Amino acid sequence: MTKDIYADVIVNISVDSLDKAYQYKIPDGIREKVKVGQAVMIPFGVSDRMIKGYVIRISDKPEYDVSRIKSISGLCKKTLDTSERMLQLAAFMKNRYQCTMNEAIKTVMPVKSKVKTVKKKSVVLKLDKEKARAVFLELNSKKNAAARARLLKCLIDSENGILDYNYIKNEENIGPSTFNSLERDGIIAVEAEDVFRNPKMDYGSWGRNVILNEKQQEIADDITGEYEKGIRREYLIHGITGSGKTEVYMAVMEKVIGLGYQVIVLIPEIALTYQTSGRFYKRFGGRVSILNSKMSAGERYDQYMRAKNGDVDVIIGPRSALFAPFERLGLIIIDEEHESGYVSETIPRYSAVCVAGELARLSGASLILGSATPSIETYYRTSEDYKGDKPVKLYRLDIRGGNSRLPNIHVADMREEFKNKNYSIISTGLRDAIGDRLRKNEQVMLFLNRRGFSGFISCRNCGEVVKCPHCDVSLTLHYGHNRKKLVCHYCGYERDMVTTCEKCGSKYIGTFGTGTQKIESMVKEMFPEARVLRMDADTTTGKDGYVNVLESFGAHEADILIGTQMIIKGHDFPLVTLVGIVAADMTLNMSDYRAAERTFQTLVQAAGRAGRGNRPGDVYIQTYNPDHYAVTASVKQDYGEFFNKEINYRRLLSYPPVSGIMSIMTASSKEAYAKKIIDDVARNTLLYFKGNDAAKVIGPAPHFLAKICDSYRFVLYVKCGDDKLLYRLRDMIVEYLDVMYEKKRFDVWIDVD
């Protein structure tokens, strides 16, 4: 008698109370087909309604009375299976990011269901050509066989007796009855096969093979040398903009692929797919594919299946490409690893850099991080001060590749512009430089630094920003009942709106804001002869929206490109010799402890777009804070100087990576209920850390988006030097709230770092 086999199944319902495994018997008929990761249909609940679930474990030991264990009803034939490794990754994400197992599984399976396949039909000659010619002569002599004779003649004249069905049907005007007649007589066969849809792959001249310079070769050799010895670890390539990090990536990839492994390359923006994938495609040919949300469902499914079947060696794309189902994953590369786009804003709120580290560990792969402006957290892991269990090996690339040089950087003090009666958002120096480039037939990029704009208050005369006296972050303007107030989003400190600058007494104080359309209108008015392109959410709709704008600019169909974050991330246009950074202070004045870091990264990355060809480049940084260390360090392109000052700031105020920080946000349709819960959490948190001087509780306070969709939100921050204590506190809070409060009446989100 065959022994019964059982499967632990996670049900396809994202409800915390059902986030556990249920045991089912595996029927004999499908026993050989059920694997860990398989999607199955199961009877669930009292009514035995059919729902989908995922097998996470298989065992021959029943956990309950066998008479109570139901059987799996069948396999989900229209669903892609996940693998045991991806389920382990989902379990890591569940524990790390406090989501349900089902939410984690749906994240690591970005393509959920099968879509209609594309068939390619071919017409195949079944006779040898000598016999086929005899049949052709016979048909050609008949009155009603002209179409059959034409079709047969085309097959005889073809190189291998095979032609595309649609081509011959349209070109020779062949109807279905003609195909059917010859097929019935055994003269031809019409064969169909599934083909994969491929996204746009017209890369022009972007790809190029480059001989590595001495430093690039040294880095590539060291990484590949360790790889061949079986050493798998994390690396950081800290290279200035234009230093050729991508060439190092490709040299390492070539070695890894040559050893029979596969590679995932993450990029922070879909817009970067155009140039990045082009360079890799020219190097590695059709073994490269892309995955991103702009692709059709059919294209995503087909690329997912190509990866699963081992038909490609390289997958390139933004965050979700990390979950491509490679069986032989050997290397993960994350370019521009500092970018905020690698952090998900939806549940689970995961960091792709963190999850990539775990995926690399599970896969026995190496992880390469690259950036001209690494995140403080990553760079800290390369330092001797770091005592954790995830050290990173550091490499530096300090010179640009080829003949290009770093651009000359000019600082436009907008306080002086204001005093000199220039009330425009374009400084005098930048305006003159734009005119000079237009005369030279060179290109210009104007970058509007809008990220993080949230109503901070500043003085146009002296640049002073109104800040919280307790947290050293900018206060944010809120519109209350019949009054304006300034609020700190960390500790809840409030004060009335100011009408004059407390530093210089100027009345020119208030919020600052502009948009790409406004800049576009102003530039067209200043330079009516210029061809201007704008790249933002409005001009990049459709799956090829990014590509169309970038192709047009790359082909010099425009002189000036205006845009926000998406235009500064990794693009390489040799004719761009001038970059103007409008409103550099936007990120500097975010209500966020990372404001200086974001500003430095943005300024250096934007400056890096200029002078990447053989012509020298210039950059104009327009700022009200020219003496801030983030600005002065970016002018010198000196990451070391910035890091040393920033890490001391983090130490002083106990911010990551020196100390862990946890945010707890509650939300409810009843304001008093949300506030009651956050106050209760704050009280219990203080008790948890009683006597621990290394911990600090900040708040609670209204969230900076205090009300969304009739839901009121409050936030509490906790700092602690021991991450383990924070995770333990997180789990205790979740368990406490489950017992003490009605889950249907509120939501809670807890994020660590």
Short mmCIF file of N, CA and C in Angstrom, two decimals, residues 122-194:
data_model
loop_
_atom_site.label_atom_id
_atom_site.label_comp_id
_atom_site.label_asym_id
_atom_site.label_seq_id
_atom_site.Cartn_x
_atom_site.Cartn_y
_atom_site.Cartn_z
N SER A 122 4.09 28.17 -40.22
CA SER A 122 5.01 27.98 -41.35
C SER A 122 4.43 26.96 -42.31
N VAL A 123 4.75 27.12 -43.59
CA VAL A 123 4.35 26.17 -44.62
C VAL A 123 5.59 25.35 -44.99
N VAL A 124 5.47 24.02 -44.88
CA VAL A 124 6.62 23.13 -45.07
C VAL A 124 6.35 22.21 -46.27
N LEU A 125 7.27 22.15 -47.20
CA LEU A 125 7.18 21.24 -48.34
C LEU A 125 7.50 19.82 -47.88
N LYS A 126 6.56 18.87 -48.08
CA LYS A 126 6.74 17.51 -47.59
C LYS A 126 7.38 16.57 -48.63
N LEU A 127 7.45 16.99 -49.90
CA LEU A 127 8.07 16.19 -50.95
C LEU A 127 9.49 16.66 -51.19
N ASP A 128 10.34 15.76 -51.75
CA ASP A 128 11.62 16.27 -52.18
C ASP A 128 11.39 17.14 -53.41
N LYS A 129 12.34 18.02 -53.72
CA LYS A 129 12.10 19.06 -54.74
C LYS A 129 11.90 18.48 -56.14
N GLU A 130 12.49 17.31 -56.43
CA GLU A 130 12.33 16.71 -57.76
C GLU A 130 10.88 16.26 -57.96
N LYS A 131 10.30 15.61 -56.93
CA LYS A 131 8.90 15.19 -57.02
C LYS A 131 7.98 16.41 -57.00
N ALA A 132 8.37 17.41 -56.23
CA ALA A 132 7.55 18.62 -56.15
C ALA A 132 7.48 19.32 -57.51
N ARG A 133 8.58 19.34 -58.26
CA ARG A 133 8.58 19.96 -59.59
C ARG A 133 7.62 19.23 -60.53
N ALA A 134 7.58 17.91 -60.42
CA ALA A 134 6.67 17.14 -61.26
C ALA A 134 5.22 17.49 -60.94
N VAL A 135 4.91 17.61 -59.66
CA VAL A 135 3.55 18.01 -59.26
C VAL A 135 3.24 19.42 -59.74
N PHE A 136 4.24 20.31 -59.62
CA PHE A 136 4.05 21.70 -60.09
C PHE A 136 3.70 21.74 -61.57
N LEU A 137 4.44 20.97 -62.42
CA LEU A 137 4.18 20.96 -63.86
C LEU A 137 2.76 20.47 -64.15
N GLU A 138 2.33 19.48 -63.37
CA GLU A 138 0.98 18.96 -63.55
C GLU A 138 -0.08 20.00 -63.18
N LEU A 139 0.13 20.68 -62.03
CA LEU A 139 -0.83 21.71 -61.60
C LEU A 139 -0.82 22.91 -62.54
N ASN A 140 0.35 23.25 -63.05
CA ASN A 140 0.49 24.43 -63.90
C ASN A 140 -0.25 24.26 -65.23
N SER A 141 -0.51 23.01 -65.61
CA SER A 141 -1.20 22.75 -66.87
C SER A 141 -2.72 22.74 -66.71
N LYS A 142 -3.18 22.79 -65.47
CA LYS A 142 -4.63 22.78 -65.22
C LYS A 142 -5.17 24.20 -65.12
N LYS A 143 -6.46 24.38 -65.47
CA LYS A 143 -7.06 25.71 -65.48
C LYS A 143 -7.35 26.23 -64.07
N ASN A 144 -7.79 25.38 -63.16
CA ASN A 144 -8.23 25.83 -61.84
C ASN A 144 -7.21 25.56 -60.73
N ALA A 145 -5.94 25.46 -61.10
CA ALA A 145 -4.92 25.14 -60.10
C ALA A 145 -3.82 26.19 -60.03
N ALA A 146 -4.10 27.42 -60.49
CA ALA A 146 -3.07 28.46 -60.55
C ALA A 146 -2.52 28.81 -59.17
N ALA A 147 -3.40 28.94 -58.16
CA ALA A 147 -2.97 29.32 -56.81
C ALA A 147 -2.11 28.22 -56.19
N ARG A 148 -2.54 26.93 -56.40
CA ARG A 148 -1.75 25.82 -55.86
C ARG A 148 -0.37 25.76 -56.53
N ALA A 149 -0.34 26.04 -57.85
CA ALA A 149 0.94 26.04 -58.56
C ALA A 149 1.85 27.15 -58.05
N ARG A 150 1.27 28.35 -57.80
CA ARG A 150 2.08 29.48 -57.29
C ARG A 150 2.69 29.14 -55.94
N LEU A 151 1.86 28.58 -55.06
CA LEU A 151 2.33 28.22 -53.72
C LEU A 151 3.46 27.19 -53.80
N LEU A 152 3.25 26.15 -54.67
CA LEU A 152 4.26 25.10 -54.78
C LEU A 152 5.55 25.64 -55.38
N LYS A 153 5.44 26.54 -56.37
CA LYS A 153 6.63 27.15 -56.99
C LYS A 153 7.44 27.92 -55.95
N CYS A 154 6.76 28.68 -55.07
CA CYS A 154 7.47 29.45 -54.02
C CYS A 154 8.23 28.52 -53.08
N LEU A 155 7.63 27.40 -52.71
CA LEU A 155 8.30 26.46 -51.81
C LEU A 155 9.50 25.80 -52.48
N ILE A 156 9.34 25.48 -53.78
CA ILE A 156 10.45 24.86 -54.52
C ILE A 156 11.63 25.82 -54.63
N ASP A 157 11.32 27.11 -54.85
CA ASP A 157 12.38 28.11 -55.02
C ASP A 157 13.02 28.54 -53.70
N SER A 158 12.36 28.23 -52.57
CA SER A 158 12.92 28.62 -51.28
C SER A 158 14.14 27.77 -50.95
N GLU A 159 14.96 28.28 -50.03
CA GLU A 159 16.23 27.62 -49.72
C GLU A 159 16.04 26.26 -49.08
N ASN A 160 15.11 26.17 -48.13
CA ASN A 160 14.95 24.91 -47.38
C ASN A 160 13.54 24.34 -47.45
N GLY A 161 12.70 24.86 -48.33
CA GLY A 161 11.34 24.35 -48.47
C GLY A 161 10.42 24.75 -47.34
N ILE A 162 10.75 25.85 -46.65
CA ILE A 162 9.91 26.34 -45.55
C ILE A 162 9.70 27.84 -45.73
N LEU A 163 8.44 28.29 -45.65
CA LEU A 163 8.12 29.71 -45.78
C LEU A 163 7.15 30.13 -44.69
N ASP A 164 7.20 31.41 -44.31
CA ASP A 164 6.27 31.96 -43.33
C ASP A 164 4.85 31.97 -43.92
N TYR A 165 3.91 31.44 -43.16
CA TYR A 165 2.53 31.30 -43.63
C TYR A 165 1.93 32.65 -44.02
N ASN A 166 2.03 33.64 -43.13
CA ASN A 166 1.39 34.94 -43.39
C ASN A 166 2.06 35.66 -44.55
N TYR A 167 3.37 35.51 -44.65
CA TYR A 167 4.08 36.16 -45.76
C TYR A 167 3.60 35.64 -47.10
N ILE A 168 3.59 34.32 -47.26
CA ILE A 168 3.21 33.75 -48.57
C ILE A 168 1.73 33.95 -48.85
N LYS A 169 0.92 33.95 -47.80
CA LYS A 169 -0.52 34.19 -47.97
C LYS A 169 -0.78 35.59 -48.53
N ASN A 170 -0.07 36.58 -47.99
CA ASN A 170 -0.30 37.97 -48.41
C ASN A 170 0.41 38.30 -49.72
N GLU A 171 1.66 37.87 -49.85
CA GLU A 171 2.45 38.23 -51.03
C GLU A 171 1.95 37.52 -52.29
N GLU A 172 1.48 36.27 -52.17
CA GLU A 172 1.05 35.50 -53.33
C GLU A 172 -0.47 35.35 -53.42
N ASN A 173 -1.16 36.04 -52.50
CA ASN A 173 -2.63 36.03 -52.51
C ASN A 173 -3.17 34.60 -52.49
N ILE A 174 -2.72 33.83 -51.51
CA ILE A 174 -3.13 32.44 -51.36
C ILE A 174 -4.23 32.34 -50.31
N GLY A 175 -5.34 31.71 -50.64
CA GLY A 175 -6.44 31.57 -49.71
C GLY A 175 -6.35 30.29 -48.89
N PRO A 176 -7.14 30.18 -47.82
CA PRO A 176 -7.10 28.99 -46.95
C PRO A 176 -7.40 27.69 -47.69
N SER A 177 -8.31 27.73 -48.69
CA SER A 177 -8.67 26.50 -49.40
C SER A 177 -7.47 25.91 -50.15
N THR A 178 -6.57 26.79 -50.65
CA THR A 178 -5.38 26.31 -51.36
C THR A 178 -4.45 25.57 -50.41
N PHE A 179 -4.22 26.15 -49.22
CA PHE A 179 -3.39 25.48 -48.23
C PHE A 179 -4.00 24.13 -47.85
N ASN A 180 -5.32 24.13 -47.61
CA ASN A 180 -6.00 22.91 -47.17
C ASN A 180 -5.90 21.81 -48.22
N SER A 181 -6.05 22.20 -49.50
CA SER A 181 -6.03 21.21 -50.59
C SER A 181 -4.68 20.52 -50.68
N LEU A 182 -3.59 21.30 -50.69
CA LEU A 182 -2.25 20.71 -50.79
C LEU A 182 -1.89 19.92 -49.54
N GLU A 183 -2.43 20.36 -48.39
CA GLU A 183 -2.13 19.65 -47.15
C GLU A 183 -2.85 18.30 -47.13
N ARG A 184 -4.09 18.25 -47.64
CA ARG A 184 -4.82 16.98 -47.70
C ARG A 184 -4.12 15.97 -48.60
N ASP A 185 -3.48 16.49 -49.67
CA ASP A 185 -2.78 15.61 -50.61
C ASP A 185 -1.39 15.21 -50.12
N GLY A 186 -0.99 15.69 -48.94
CA GLY A 186 0.31 15.32 -48.39
C GLY A 186 1.48 16.01 -49.05
N ILE A 187 1.21 17.09 -49.81
CA ILE A 187 2.28 17.80 -50.51
C ILE A 187 2.95 18.83 -49.59
N ILE A 188 2.13 19.47 -48.74
CA ILE A 188 2.67 20.45 -47.78
C ILE A 188 2.12 20.14 -46.39
N ALA A 189 2.70 20.79 -45.39
CA ALA A 189 2.16 20.76 -44.02
C ALA A 189 2.20 22.18 -43.48
N VAL A 190 1.14 22.58 -42.81
CA VAL A 190 1.10 23.88 -42.13
C VAL A 190 1.37 23.62 -40.65
N GLU A 191 2.49 24.11 -40.18
CA GLU A 191 2.91 23.86 -38.80
C GLU A 191 2.88 25.15 -38.00
N ALA A 192 2.50 25.04 -36.73
CA ALA A 192 2.43 26.22 -35.85
C ALA A 192 3.27 25.98 -34.61
N GLU A 193 3.96 27.01 -34.14
CA GLU A 193 4.74 26.92 -32.91
C GLU A 193 4.56 28.20 -32.11
N ASP A 194 4.66 28.07 -30.79
CA ASP A 194 4.58 29.25 -29.93
C ASP A 194 5.84 30.09 -30.10
#
